[in-house]
Amino acid sequence: MDLVFSRLDDSVARFTIHGATPAFANALRRSMIGEVPTLAIEDIRIYDNTSVLFDEMLAHRLGLIPIKTDLSQYVPRSECSCGGEGCPHCTVMFTLSVEGPKMVTSGDLISMDENIVPVHNNIPIVKLWENQKVVLEAVAEVNYGKEHAKWQPTLACGYSEYPVITIKDTCDGCGKCVAECPRDVLELTKDTVSIRVVNGESKEKDCSLCRLCETACMDSGIGQDPAINISSDSTKFIFVVESDGSLPVKEIIERALLHIKSRSSDLIEALQEGL
Amino acid sequence: MEKKMARVFVDGALIGKVDDAFGFTRNFRQMRRSGHVSTEVNISYKDYSNEIVINTDRGRARRPLIVVENGVPAVTPEDIEIVRSGAEDFMALVSQGKIEFIDAEEEDDLFIAVQESDLTPEHTHLEIDPSLILGIGAAHVPFPEHNASPRVTMGAGMIKQALGFAQANMKLRPDTRGHMLHYAQVPMVHTQAAELIGSDNRPQGQNFCVAIISYEGYNIEDALIFNKASVERGVGRSHFFRTYEGEERRYPGGQVDRIELPEEDVQGSHGIGSYANLDVDGIINPETVVNEKDVLIGKTSPPRFLEEPTGELIAVEKRRDTSITMRSNETGIVDTVIITESENSSRLVKVRTRDLRVPEIGDKFASRHGQKGVCGLITPQENMPFTAAGIAPDLVINPHAVPSRMTIGHMLEMIGGKAGALEGSRVNATSFRKTQVEKIFDSSFAQERLLNDKENGKDVKSSTLTREQVLRHQLAEAGFAHTGREVMYDGITGRRFQADIYMGVIYYQKLYHMVSTKMHARSRGPVQVLTRQPTEGRAREGGLRFGEMERDVMIGHGAAMALKERLLDESDAVKQYVCARCGMVAMYDAKQKMTRCLACGAETDIYEVEMSYAFKLLLDEMKSMGIAPRLRLEDMV
């Protein structure tokens, strides 16, 4: 298998996997969404809440705030040596104490660990008027996205099969397919249609597989056999992974792959023990 | 020949009669237009009953119409220009008698043209805009002219059941019942009428990302599949509020109810533990989590009947427990406690509870096109179908919901919502509108269309595009297929779906009907006092009726024992002593440990007979009428 990145920074990764199966691609996707742990606020103790939001609404909003996570320092609570009791190795305590008038934002959360802070400081939590007050303690814990969406490290996370565009000799260069394509993948050159090339890079992979060009070609009166044909290579996958900021994308991919690996080795162990 | 005089009613009261009813109404309207009668008065002549009805009272919904005389609208293009320039306002036209506000009663007499081109000399009025033929409910439905009419009616009906942000002062209101939707959104695809009514300030739904695909069979028969991650992020969450109240009522004789911590020995006490949540004043504190039948307000009442004073000791009055408890089947958190004074100037306590309602299997949701459904599955995001961009829908509906119901408006709204979301602007979906070509003149799409019109010899300036064409164009511009379909992958197997999936953004409403208020089952429970049969209804923990038709089935199967069990043993079976000599119901004297017939005095030959308590009641009622029903006993074989 082969991995080619076309974009990789802290928040977004685009890469192509060659020589995989849909099952493997999906395993990777599912692992990235549900099996890479992050920190999110789980328990809160409210000392005072005279805001317009009810306690449970406030708690829900706090839970959804993405928190920068260092997985070398913290482990999932259920796998922690404390046995799920909650210790400094799997949980982080935050405090929030704000008096109105003010918009309470994620930046007002004070962390016990200076490295563990909300990803953004400007996420609104609740707007306070005069004489309104919110005082609370929040405990963030490390857990998995399959448990609750707040622990998902990813935002958009998906893949598509690699498009394969073939243009036959029967093409009469009417250009109907070029006008129909929503992704500007095709262009008209010298009485025939070809795949557009921008900066030396073929736009083939931008194709959304919508096959509107095929329909357009058939509508041009060419018959039931279109001159352009869209198919896909189900051994090549174009991935898009976007991080919510709690973990760098690279770590999300790595951790997801490690998870697949550890599940496999668990099976091998079980298999060997069984024999 | 001689026609009777017409009776005239003002606000429902008969005030007199007139000879020429038609002339009278005509003159009346003329005077209203010339300003001699208030524009807020409406008149109608009812031919069938020969009555003139004049209404001046408040609370009538009225709508503006352009006055038409001899087929010519009273409002001229110059008038419109004056109003547009701001020199005069709309109400100036009303006071000039060019536009009239018409109520439901007066509307019956009129002949209203929907479009200016339809005008004939017979017409009396003209609609300001064709979309105004719709009422408040139907006016909220986007693209209604694309739907089958029954679906618009159903959509209009369901808009009334939608939960939303209906009151801005929700925190303060002590309503007996109330709902509030969290994160209510303004619809991406909206109508002008909804905007004018003010629905944008009180929205009642959310924009869902919806895919139309059959999925694992969990969405057959209009069931809905929700994305668990979406639900966890706050889709369709709402609060339910209920206010309970207790009052210190006064009784004749100086006795009063007392709101207090009931003592242990009061009659009908709920048990000591039940009052643990109450404060010293007998009232629960805010933010206490309460479950069904928990006591909210401790209250005691004086005894129902005053006891005869017993000689030696002054009897201590035995008070009854009349505490206010949570309803059965309802839980929540105490939200607000109000202590105040009632109309009878006695102490009044109101306790408001709130309950968070996260969407669950069985909750009802609907779009604005009469497409309602009940949640059938909440599945993890990983299992949902997804697009190449990694978007998983919030909701999956079944494709069978569409063809037979012909809700094209629903499909258009999905495309509209998608195009609007991609463009970052709301889409206007007011009925009977087209978009002028000029507005999107520079797009290649419009140019092409213009060329077609030019070739066909049409006037290009007046060319219009349907809104569907515009939306499709916007989708294509944003890099999506103009069909609204997308290539999707199965989240479970990871394989690409053979067919492209229709996906878009559409406004969905959470409807008032939620399982948590309806779910009900009973194994044992309370019985009615009179008949000793099980109670009926969820609120009384009732049984499910084993009715006539169910009885027929049992008989058809010959299941006599099962039938007797349902109808007698598990209902109101009683054992009664029956005197074999006279056939009347006898009694058992527990003190003397013997049976006795009070009708004939027999002490033997009395047998225990199993019967329905309802039957025993029938015997008693017959006796009360002076009929002596006698049972003839035989030996059991």
mmCIF file of C-alpha atoms in Angstrom, chain B residues 4 47 72 78 95 100 106 131-132 156 182 239 273 334 397 430-431 434 458 462 478 484 493 501 551 578 603:
data_model
loop_
_atom_site.group_PDB
_atom_site.id
_atom_site.type_symbol
_atom_site.label_atom_id
_atom_site.label_comp_id
_atom_site.label_asym_id
_atom_site.label_seq_id
_atom_site.Cartn_x
_atom_site.Cartn_y
_atom_site.Cartn_z
ATOM 1 C CA LYS B 4 -89.043 41.062 3.346
ATOM 2 C CA ASP B 47 -78.671 36.383 0.966
ATOM 3 C CA VAL B 72 -59.931 48.670 -13.048
ATOM 4 C CA GLU B 78 -48.467 56.195 -9.597
ATOM 5 C CA SER B 95 -57.652 55.677 4.134
ATOM 6 C CA GLU B 100 -59.566 47.567 2.020
ATOM 7 C CA GLU B 106 -67.199 40.117 4.163
ATOM 8 C CA SER B 131 -49.530 34.108 -2.704
ATOM 9 C CA LEU B 132 -51.985 35.843 -0.359
ATOM 10 C CA ALA B 156 -50.085 23.669 7.228
ATOM 11 C CA HIS B 182 -33.084 24.434 21.788
ATOM 12 C CA HIS B 239 -37.416 21.238 27.115
ATOM 13 C CA GLY B 273 -39.209 8.882 52.599
ATOM 14 C CA VAL B 334 -37.670 21.537 39.696
ATOM 15 C CA ILE B 397 -35.695 9.340 4.981
ATOM 16 C CA THR B 430 -42.966 32.228 -1.898
ATOM 17 C CA SER B 431 -45.647 30.636 -4.041
ATOM 18 C CA LYS B 434 -40.529 33.448 -10.918
ATOM 19 C CA LYS B 458 -39.372 35.788 -27.319
ATOM 20 C CA SER B 462 -39.434 39.607 -19.921
ATOM 21 C CA ALA B 478 -20.783 25.456 -6.188
ATOM 22 C CA GLY B 484 -29.083 17.303 -6.142
ATOM 23 C CA THR B 493 -19.256 -1.822 4.458
ATOM 24 C CA ILE B 501 -28.161 9.633 -3.430
ATOM 25 C CA ARG B 551 -63.383 -11.014 22.188
ATOM 26 C CA VAL B 578 -75.661 -16.495 47.157
ATOM 27 C CA GLU B 603 -78.286 -19.662 57.356
#
